[in-house]
């Protein structure tokens, strides 16, 4: 099916109070596994490529075009999203390539500068029919800039959403980036207040640190998009190590990389069902 606009996935989910899974791509096998997981679940999915991943590959185009090709060949709706972009040039390249949404992260800037730059990026994205996600203040734990106890203020979130005209807003409600354990304590009452105050779909960064039960409760409370990266990044190498330990003389990387891709696909399918059935 054709590449799906991100708003065609997030919009209905927001209206129906359902959750959407957005999974970060590090290499081609991650993208293949994520799309495979969506096929198994029979549910839409969002492929995300971060600025850090772009640096790893040296440029956006190769991994970006691969993700776009997989999305175009999928039999379920698949969107392609630029995640945590701090470079406006990278935003423009993603739009030129055909990405259907971008997350512009100016959260390290002073508030007024964040608003001004994000507003300009939003206007650029909207002229290209691209959905724009932003962040009011940095999510706890990212680069050590804030403690995990940081929370988004509903009044500030409403003012920021109105001033920037963003389509989705990443909020801090108790999760933290790069959590290896699933024991984040979410503020569900705050999620409800933020949904009511902002009027736009909310995004939960750091969803890898949230249990299945609390992911479902977060969606019920008002969260729409759940970003997952660290959990898949843990499963992938753990599977490779297991396979190499089991067959230490294996020389064909497809053997152990393929097993890792299979494990990631299974987890993607499972998490998509958790979010959709909340």
Steps between C-alpha positions, in 0.01 A plus 500: 500500500619861459704669770254608771492859629575498871188704569290222344631273776509739795183695420253208525683358801470833681132531415429145617728512806722219369876468513749500213845339510801688364824299494851626434702364210875458547580281200312337215418187701325712763279656235423159350414360843274791590301473177484121542365549853233736370397241241470233771287727716301633205549851635652829380851593608740794483865449405721758672852606403681719750770757442735272695431218253566737210841575651568127535429438130673818387193638324122474500434393142608132500317389816217746431437370149511142628234580761286677242527204263392257772206726585391515137506121468317432826145365510419693819528878545862600564623857545860623512597757762815702575559479876673751729638720224685806623624599155268698274704382201425140596131585525505639148681194368246267662214693342670489160547124529130452574484447878143543619581663835783652699571552868691825541676521834589854608438416865856589602440860396349771720120492484448801270766378258354150507160644408634714218712231336235230544233726352716558191561126459128430544409751231755342265370152573138597449577651160623152403206320668736351757390447860719671761568378853687709756600506864443774753779399735753222480370163616665390825827314467595604148870590501477555873340840455208429734421255776236236416263683738435780249131555413331709229275779628156490328473880473845529345420211267182670380682829440782324316264299279304812410811710434674243281195342328662156533297191419630281787672578826751287690441537873681398818271294723739260673684308230863559408715432196727195490334313787613135502239397759123533461425663834423863412225649715264701281271780614172396337305790645751738342463324163126566512553865588753543219268343244223735608719809501697460177240376253768306306614136512751433778822304452663283766877495454687236696224240465759222526503564875124456539329170580229355275236578761607861533532547123136398468403726791690790341301460179174484694603816686563689175837409347498428125851431368747281689867513396700180549873470437704372794291184542563389143864600528527265797330206330706521182852459645382258769373269228820535300707411808280199571533371146877551492539322834292214369698475175839666558644391164219639284629725223182610325374816670154440358463214747521709816379831357197320360420356842525847654269640233246229580506577875456872437208436264325291765543772761376772265186299424439444872544866595278618214221279632550634855464858376208431264296300751540743790 
